[in-house]
Amino acid sequence: QKEVEQDPGPLSVPEGAIVSLNCTYSNSAFQYFMWYRQYSRKGPELLMYTYSSGNKEDGRFTAQVDKSSKYISLFIRDSQPSDSATYLCAMKAGNQFYFGTGTSLTVIP
Amino acid sequence: GAVVSQHPSWVICKSGTSVKIECRSLDFQATTMFWYRQFPKQSLMLMATSNEGSKATYEQGVEKDKFLINHASLTLSTLTVTSAHPEDSSFYICSAGTGAVTDTQYFGPGTRLTVL
């Protein structure tokens, strides 16, 4: 079993939809949780960084962490075509990082 | 803040030559730098982790004599692909962090290497 599981998609939604991206994990030592956005042929860009259970909001993005269920989510409200990218979840325990495989998202105008 | 640059952004070279890729943290001191390789439509593959002033730690299956990593300062790490071959063609991405337990990784824009 992988440390971090992420559905690769692809996920296709109409513009304006609410998008839900999810990752599950098995290691209870993970303390820090991140979401990155990667456009084609670009490096990943940090979107959200959280270290506790609960919600963190930044504009149209909300990161949710449920440590009891070992489950994290990223919600995108009012999705735009510019949100079309691959979204990577990442987790950290100590100085070790673990990445999901990424979910490919396409927002259709 | 937390900007990481890479140079060059793309490079084409002949088989058998060596290529050096630079990774710089522009506005913070990067105690730790990571080098990744990514094939089209695939996830990141960690190649090695380097701490400033120390030898890099390579992941299993990565040839350290082929992929030379130097982390000589707190703002610069280099990856040299020695005697490159077509199978080394890939997208190489570096990332950097302060090394603090609470810190995350900040990625560079990537370098596309094509070996003819």
PDB file of C-alpha atoms in Angstrom:
ATOM      1  CA  GLN A   1       0.000   0.000   0.000  1.00  0.00           C
ATOM      2  CA  LYS A   2       1.310   3.421  -0.928  1.00  0.00           C
ATOM      3  CA  GLU A   3       1.832   6.001   1.795  1.00  0.00           C
ATOM      4  CA  VAL A   4      -0.384   8.462  -0.074  1.00  0.00           C
ATOM      5  CA  GLU A   5      -3.234   7.550  -2.393  1.00  0.00           C
ATOM      6  CA  GLN A   6      -4.663   9.995  -4.900  1.00  0.00           C
ATOM      7  CA  ASP A   7      -7.100   9.304  -7.708  1.00  0.00           C
ATOM      8  CA  PRO A   8      -5.335  10.281 -10.949  1.00  0.00           C
ATOM      9  CA  GLY A   9      -8.574  11.201 -12.704  1.00  0.00           C
ATOM     10  CA  PRO A  10      -8.866  12.709 -15.204  1.00  0.00           C
ATOM     11  CA  LEU A  11     -11.570  14.931 -13.799  1.00  0.00           C
ATOM     12  CA  SER A  12     -13.572  17.154 -16.107  1.00  0.00           C
ATOM     13  CA  VAL A  13     -16.040  19.776 -14.850  1.00  0.00           C
ATOM     14  CA  PRO A  14     -17.944  22.721 -16.334  1.00  0.00           C
ATOM     15  CA  GLU A  15     -16.848  26.239 -15.531  1.00  0.00           C
ATOM     16  CA  GLY A  16     -18.315  27.475 -12.259  1.00  0.00           C
ATOM     17  CA  ALA A  17     -18.558  24.026 -10.679  1.00  0.00           C
ATOM     18  CA  ILE A  18     -17.228  23.154  -7.250  1.00  0.00           C
ATOM     19  CA  VAL A  19     -14.311  20.764  -7.517  1.00  0.00           C
ATOM     20  CA  SER A  20     -13.353  18.302  -4.813  1.00  0.00           C
ATOM     21  CA  LEU A  21      -9.919  16.691  -4.888  1.00  0.00           C
ATOM     22  CA  ASN A  22      -8.963  14.096  -2.311  1.00  0.00           C
ATOM     23  CA  CYS A  23      -6.079  12.110  -0.893  1.00  0.00           C
ATOM     24  CA  THR A  24      -5.934   9.397   1.704  1.00  0.00           C
ATOM     25  CA  TYR A  25      -2.920   8.316   3.685  1.00  0.00           C
ATOM     26  CA  SER A  26      -1.905   5.536   5.989  1.00  0.00           C
ATOM     27  CA  ASN A  27       0.885   7.033   8.086  1.00  0.00           C
ATOM     28  CA  SER A  28      -0.400   8.656  11.262  1.00  0.00           C
ATOM     29  CA  ALA A  29       2.981  10.396  11.649  1.00  0.00           C
ATOM     30  CA  PHE A  30       2.126  12.855   8.880  1.00  0.00           C
ATOM     31  CA  GLN A  31       1.777  16.276  10.450  1.00  0.00           C
ATOM     32  CA  TYR A  32       1.948  18.710   7.558  1.00  0.00           C
ATOM     33  CA  PHE A  33      -0.224  18.666   4.485  1.00  0.00           C
ATOM     34  CA  MET A  34       0.187  20.496   1.196  1.00  0.00           C
ATOM     35  CA  TRP A  35      -1.549  20.959  -2.114  1.00  0.00           C
ATOM     36  CA  TYR A  36       0.404  21.891  -5.226  1.00  0.00           C
ATOM     37  CA  ARG A  37      -0.855  22.886  -8.662  1.00  0.00           C
ATOM     38  CA  GLN A  38       1.187  21.938 -11.692  1.00  0.00           C
ATOM     39  CA  TYR A  39       0.532  23.290 -15.146  1.00  0.00           C
ATOM     40  CA  SER A  40       1.818  21.346 -18.107  1.00  0.00           C
ATOM     41  CA  ARG A  41       5.592  21.659 -18.519  1.00  0.00           C
ATOM     42  CA  LYS A  42       5.930  23.773 -15.373  1.00  0.00           C
ATOM     43  CA  GLY A  43       7.120  23.112 -11.843  1.00  0.00           C
ATOM     44  CA  PRO A  44       4.529  22.563  -9.086  1.00  0.00           C
ATOM     45  CA  GLU A  45       3.271  25.671  -7.342  1.00  0.00           C
ATOM     46  CA  LEU A  46       2.351  25.591  -3.649  1.00  0.00           C
ATOM     47  CA  LEU A  47      -1.349  26.340  -3.173  1.00  0.00           C
ATOM     48  CA  MET A  48      -2.132  25.419   0.406  1.00  0.00           C
ATOM     49  CA  TYR A  49      -0.155  24.337   3.461  1.00  0.00           C
ATOM     50  CA  THR A  50      -1.834  23.151   6.632  1.00  0.00           C
ATOM     51  CA  TYR A  51      -0.698  21.397   9.786  1.00  0.00           C
ATOM     52  CA  SER A  52      -3.843  20.714  11.727  1.00  0.00           C
ATOM     53  CA  SER A  53      -7.220  19.152  11.273  1.00  0.00           C
ATOM     54  CA  GLY A  54      -9.922  21.452  10.043  1.00  0.00           C
ATOM     55  CA  ASN A  55     -10.354  23.864   7.173  1.00  0.00           C
ATOM     56  CA  LYS A  56      -8.102  26.524   5.728  1.00  0.00           C
ATOM     57  CA  GLU A  57      -9.445  28.930   3.168  1.00  0.00           C
ATOM     58  CA  ASP A  58      -7.601  31.063   0.624  1.00  0.00           C
ATOM     59  CA  GLY A  59      -9.767  32.765  -1.941  1.00  0.00           C
ATOM     60  CA  ARG A  60     -11.576  30.139  -3.984  1.00  0.00           C
ATOM     61  CA  PHE A  61      -9.531  27.337  -2.436  1.00  0.00           C
ATOM     62  CA  THR A  62     -10.300  25.479   0.783  1.00  0.00           C
ATOM     63  CA  ALA A  63      -8.045  22.789   2.195  1.00  0.00           C
ATOM     64  CA  GLN A  64      -9.576  20.332   4.601  1.00  0.00           C
ATOM     65  CA  VAL A  65      -7.722  17.881   6.825  1.00  0.00           C
ATOM     66  CA  ASP A  66      -9.305  15.044   8.782  1.00  0.00           C
ATOM     67  CA  LYS A  67      -6.540  13.335  10.698  1.00  0.00           C
ATOM     68  CA  SER A  68      -8.879  10.869  12.363  1.00  0.00           C
ATOM     69  CA  SER A  69      -9.911   9.526   8.960  1.00  0.00           C
ATOM     70  CA  LYS A  70      -6.481  10.126   7.377  1.00  0.00           C
ATOM     71  CA  TYR A  71      -8.112  12.084   4.594  1.00  0.00           C
ATOM     72  CA  ILE A  72      -7.403  15.459   3.052  1.00  0.00           C
ATOM     73  CA  SER A  73      -9.345  17.434   0.485  1.00  0.00           C
ATOM     74  CA  LEU A  74      -8.968  20.500  -1.674  1.00  0.00           C
ATOM     75  CA  PHE A  75     -12.115  22.316  -2.741  1.00  0.00           C
ATOM     76  CA  ILE A  76     -12.143  24.788  -5.590  1.00  0.00           C
ATOM     77  CA  ARG A  77     -15.180  27.059  -5.767  1.00  0.00           C
ATOM     78  CA  ASP A  78     -16.353  28.762  -8.945  1.00  0.00           C
ATOM     79  CA  SER A  79     -13.848  26.788 -11.002  1.00  0.00           C
ATOM     80  CA  GLN A  80     -12.282  28.559 -13.969  1.00  0.00           C
ATOM     81  CA  PRO A  81     -10.642  27.243 -17.142  1.00  0.00           C
ATOM     82  CA  SER A  82      -7.366  28.585 -15.720  1.00  0.00           C
ATOM     83  CA  ASP A  83      -7.700  26.025 -12.911  1.00  0.00           C
ATOM     84  CA  SER A  84      -7.096  23.259 -15.452  1.00  0.00           C
ATOM     85  CA  ALA A  85      -3.923  21.596 -14.202  1.00  0.00           C
ATOM     86  CA  THR A  86      -2.674  18.619 -12.250  1.00  0.00           C
ATOM     87  CA  TYR A  87      -3.138  18.876  -8.486  1.00  0.00           C
ATOM     88  CA  LEU A  88      -0.682  17.099  -6.220  1.00  0.00           C
ATOM     89  CA  CYS A  89      -1.219  16.428  -2.558  1.00  0.00           C
ATOM     90  CA  ALA A  90       1.828  16.095  -0.346  1.00  0.00           C
ATOM     91  CA  MET A  91       2.444  15.187   3.262  1.00  0.00           C
ATOM     92  CA  LYS A  92       5.339  15.489   5.608  1.00  0.00           C
ATOM     93  CA  ALA A  93       6.582  13.524   8.576  1.00  0.00           C
ATOM     94  CA  GLY A  94       9.808  14.815  10.086  1.00  0.00           C
ATOM     95  CA  ASN A  95      11.903  15.833   7.092  1.00  0.00           C
ATOM     96  CA  GLN A  96      10.402  13.279   4.721  1.00  0.00           C
ATOM     97  CA  PHE A  97       7.921  14.320   2.047  1.00  0.00           C
ATOM     98  CA  TYR A  98       5.439  12.015   0.370  1.00  0.00           C
ATOM     99  CA  PHE A  99       3.565  13.007  -2.771  1.00  0.00           C
ATOM    100  CA  GLY A 100       0.381  11.734  -4.337  1.00  0.00           C
ATOM    101  CA  THR A 101       0.447  10.843  -8.008  1.00  0.00           C
ATOM    102  CA  GLY A 102      -1.629  13.896  -8.921  1.00  0.00           C
ATOM    103  CA  THR A 103      -5.177  14.441 -10.223  1.00  0.00           C
ATOM    104  CA  SER A 104      -5.592  15.914 -13.681  1.00  0.00           C
ATOM    105  CA  LEU A 105      -8.382  18.513 -13.756  1.00  0.00           C
ATOM    106  CA  THR A 106      -9.953  20.119 -16.807  1.00  0.00           C
ATOM    107  CA  VAL A 107     -12.456  22.943 -16.413  1.00  0.00           C
ATOM    108  CA  ILE A 108     -14.553  23.298 -19.551  1.00  0.00           C
ATOM    109  CA  PRO A 109     -15.677  26.819 -20.530  1.00  0.00           C
TER     110      PRO A 109
ATOM    111  CA  GLY B   1       8.581  35.112  -1.200  1.00  0.00           C
ATOM    112  CA  ALA B   2      10.005  31.584  -1.513  1.00  0.00           C
ATOM    113  CA  VAL B   3      11.053  31.809  -5.131  1.00  0.00           C
ATOM    114  CA  VAL B   4      13.174  29.120  -6.736  1.00  0.00           C
ATOM    115  CA  SER B   5      14.705  29.524 -10.178  1.00  0.00           C
ATOM    116  CA  GLN B   6      16.218  27.010 -12.547  1.00  0.00           C
ATOM    117  CA  HIS B   7      18.549  27.511 -15.450  1.00  0.00           C
ATOM    118  CA  PRO B   8      18.367  26.669 -18.250  1.00  0.00           C
ATOM    119  CA  SER B   9      14.640  26.198 -18.788  1.00  0.00           C
ATOM    120  CA  TRP B  10      15.355  23.884 -21.698  1.00  0.00           C
ATOM    121  CA  VAL B  11      18.456  22.356 -23.230  1.00  0.00           C
ATOM    122  CA  ILE B  12      19.201  20.165 -26.214  1.00  0.00           C
ATOM    123  CA  CYS B  13      22.489  18.305 -26.310  1.00  0.00           C
ATOM    124  CA  LYS B  14      24.227  15.556 -28.222  1.00  0.00           C
ATOM    125  CA  SER B  15      24.560  12.074 -26.834  1.00  0.00           C
ATOM    126  CA  GLY B  16      27.721  11.685 -24.768  1.00  0.00           C
ATOM    127  CA  THR B  17      27.947  15.261 -23.591  1.00  0.00           C
ATOM    128  CA  SER B  18      27.387  16.522 -20.051  1.00  0.00           C
ATOM    129  CA  VAL B  19      24.742  19.003 -19.052  1.00  0.00           C
ATOM    130  CA  LYS B  20      24.602  21.140 -15.911  1.00  0.00           C
ATOM    131  CA  ILE B  21      21.346  22.445 -14.466  1.00  0.00           C
ATOM    132  CA  GLU B  22      21.350  25.144 -11.810  1.00  0.00           C
ATOM    133  CA  CYS B  23      18.790  25.608  -9.057  1.00  0.00           C
ATOM    134  CA  ARG B  24      18.750  28.777  -6.994  1.00  0.00           C
ATOM    135  CA  SER B  25      16.672  29.936  -4.049  1.00  0.00           C
ATOM    136  CA  LEU B  26      16.257  33.652  -4.655  1.00  0.00           C
ATOM    137  CA  ASP B  27      14.875  34.969  -1.396  1.00  0.00           C
ATOM    138  CA  PHE B  28      15.604  32.404   1.285  1.00  0.00           C
ATOM    139  CA  GLN B  29      18.372  30.137   2.424  1.00  0.00           C
ATOM    140  CA  ALA B  30      17.817  26.607   1.231  1.00  0.00           C
ATOM    141  CA  THR B  31      19.366  24.175   3.660  1.00  0.00           C
ATOM    142  CA  THR B  32      17.813  21.314   1.760  1.00  0.00           C
ATOM    143  CA  MET B  33      17.308  20.915  -1.969  1.00  0.00           C
ATOM    144  CA  PHE B  34      15.610  18.128  -3.850  1.00  0.00           C
ATOM    145  CA  TRP B  35      15.951  16.996  -7.444  1.00  0.00           C
ATOM    146  CA  TYR B  36      13.079  15.324  -9.247  1.00  0.00           C
ATOM    147  CA  ARG B  37      12.568  13.797 -12.643  1.00  0.00           C
ATOM    148  CA  GLN B  38       9.198  13.744 -14.351  1.00  0.00           C
ATOM    149  CA  PHE B  39       8.115  11.902 -17.485  1.00  0.00           C
ATOM    150  CA  PRO B  40       5.107  13.113 -19.496  1.00  0.00           C
ATOM    151  CA  LYS B  41       1.831  12.693 -17.637  1.00  0.00           C
ATOM    152  CA  GLN B  42       3.555  10.958 -14.766  1.00  0.00           C
ATOM    153  CA  SER B  43       4.174  11.970 -11.207  1.00  0.00           C
ATOM    154  CA  LEU B  44       7.329  13.365  -9.690  1.00  0.00           C
ATOM    155  CA  MET B  45      10.136  10.915  -9.107  1.00  0.00           C
ATOM    156  CA  LEU B  46      12.559  11.949  -6.388  1.00  0.00           C
ATOM    157  CA  MET B  47      16.133  11.470  -7.516  1.00  0.00           C
ATOM    158  CA  ALA B  48      18.127  12.834  -4.608  1.00  0.00           C
ATOM    159  CA  THR B  49      18.114  15.076  -1.573  1.00  0.00           C
ATOM    160  CA  SER B  50      20.997  17.361  -0.790  1.00  0.00           C
ATOM    161  CA  ASN B  51      21.862  19.346   2.294  1.00  0.00           C
ATOM    162  CA  GLU B  52      24.195  22.308   2.023  1.00  0.00           C
ATOM    163  CA  GLY B  53      27.785  21.263   2.509  1.00  0.00           C
ATOM    164  CA  SER B  54      27.016  17.532   2.540  1.00  0.00           C
ATOM    165  CA  LYS B  55      26.972  14.797  -0.050  1.00  0.00           C
ATOM    166  CA  ALA B  56      23.623  14.184  -1.679  1.00  0.00           C
ATOM    167  CA  THR B  57      21.492  11.218  -0.698  1.00  0.00           C
ATOM    168  CA  TYR B  58      20.326   9.371  -3.796  1.00  0.00           C
ATOM    169  CA  GLU B  59      17.154   7.348  -4.116  1.00  0.00           C
ATOM    170  CA  GLN B  60      17.400   3.689  -4.928  1.00  0.00           C
ATOM    171  CA  GLY B  61      18.054   3.089  -8.603  1.00  0.00           C
ATOM    172  CA  VAL B  62      19.499   6.534  -9.304  1.00  0.00           C
ATOM    173  CA  GLU B  63      23.116   6.410 -10.464  1.00  0.00           C
ATOM    174  CA  LYS B  64      25.091   8.901  -8.424  1.00  0.00           C
ATOM    175  CA  ASP B  65      27.994   8.855 -10.884  1.00  0.00           C
ATOM    176  CA  LYS B  66      25.676   9.772 -13.702  1.00  0.00           C
ATOM    177  CA  PHE B  67      23.671  12.428 -11.898  1.00  0.00           C
ATOM    178  CA  LEU B  68      26.165  14.532  -9.994  1.00  0.00           C
ATOM    179  CA  ILE B  69      24.660  16.848  -7.427  1.00  0.00           C
ATOM    180  CA  ASN B  70      26.489  19.688  -5.748  1.00  0.00           C
ATOM    181  CA  HIS B  71      24.975  21.869  -3.038  1.00  0.00           C
ATOM    182  CA  ALA B  72      27.832  24.249  -2.433  1.00  0.00           C
ATOM    183  CA  SER B  73      25.937  27.148  -0.912  1.00  0.00           C
ATOM    184  CA  LEU B  74      22.651  27.916   0.802  1.00  0.00           C
ATOM    185  CA  THR B  75      21.241  29.339  -2.417  1.00  0.00           C
ATOM    186  CA  LEU B  76      22.636  27.127  -5.157  1.00  0.00           C
ATOM    187  CA  SER B  77      22.494  23.477  -6.093  1.00  0.00           C
ATOM    188  CA  THR B  78      23.545  21.973  -9.407  1.00  0.00           C
ATOM    189  CA  LEU B  79      22.654  18.751 -11.158  1.00  0.00           C
ATOM    190  CA  THR B  80      25.071  17.528 -13.803  1.00  0.00           C
ATOM    191  CA  VAL B  81      23.932  14.787 -16.138  1.00  0.00           C
ATOM    192  CA  THR B  82      27.162  13.173 -17.260  1.00  0.00           C
ATOM    193  CA  SER B  83      27.550  11.445 -20.623  1.00  0.00           C
ATOM    194  CA  ALA B  84      23.909  12.038 -21.405  1.00  0.00           C
ATOM    195  CA  HIS B  85      22.002   9.565 -23.549  1.00  0.00           C
ATOM    196  CA  PRO B  86      18.556   9.796 -25.160  1.00  0.00           C
ATOM    197  CA  GLU B  87      16.980   7.873 -22.278  1.00  0.00           C
ATOM    198  CA  ASP B  88      18.030  10.726 -19.971  1.00  0.00           C
ATOM    199  CA  SER B  89      15.684  13.052 -21.836  1.00  0.00           C
ATOM    200  CA  SER B  90      13.136  14.215 -19.297  1.00  0.00           C
ATOM    201  CA  PHE B  91      11.808  17.134 -17.291  1.00  0.00           C
ATOM    202  CA  TYR B  92      14.043  17.837 -14.296  1.00  0.00           C
ATOM    203  CA  ILE B  93      12.639  19.867 -11.416  1.00  0.00           C
ATOM    204  CA  CYS B  94      14.386  21.081  -8.306  1.00  0.00           C
ATOM    205  CA  SER B  95      12.810  22.191  -5.080  1.00  0.00           C
ATOM    206  CA  ALA B  96      14.168  23.847  -1.984  1.00  0.00           C
ATOM    207  CA  GLY B  97      13.303  24.240   1.651  1.00  0.00           C
ATOM    208  CA  THR B  98      14.800  25.738   4.768  1.00  0.00           C
ATOM    209  CA  GLY B  99      15.058  22.321   6.381  1.00  0.00           C
ATOM    210  CA  ALA B 100      12.838  23.304   9.286  1.00  0.00           C
ATOM    211  CA  VAL B 101      10.401  20.635  10.400  1.00  0.00           C
ATOM    212  CA  THR B 102       7.525  23.023   9.782  1.00  0.00           C
ATOM    213  CA  ASP B 103       8.719  24.075   6.334  1.00  0.00           C
ATOM    214  CA  THR B 104       7.552  22.839   2.974  1.00  0.00           C
ATOM    215  CA  GLN B 105       9.178  22.547  -0.479  1.00  0.00           C
ATOM    216  CA  TYR B 106       9.184  25.301  -3.058  1.00  0.00           C
ATOM    217  CA  PHE B 107       9.645  24.147  -6.616  1.00  0.00           C
ATOM    218  CA  GLY B 108      11.551  25.629  -9.482  1.00  0.00           C
ATOM    219  CA  PRO B 109      10.005  25.953 -12.951  1.00  0.00           C
ATOM    220  CA  GLY B 110      11.782  22.884 -14.298  1.00  0.00           C
ATOM    221  CA  THR B 111      14.317  22.155 -17.041  1.00  0.00           C
ATOM    222  CA  ARG B 112      13.439  20.177 -20.111  1.00  0.00           C
ATOM    223  CA  LEU B 113      16.396  18.124 -21.307  1.00  0.00           C
ATOM    224  CA  THR B 114      16.453  16.581 -24.761  1.00  0.00           C
ATOM    225  CA  VAL B 115      19.381  14.370 -25.680  1.00  0.00           C
ATOM    226  CA  LEU B 116      19.773  13.690 -29.393  1.00  0.00           C
TER     227      LEU B 116
END
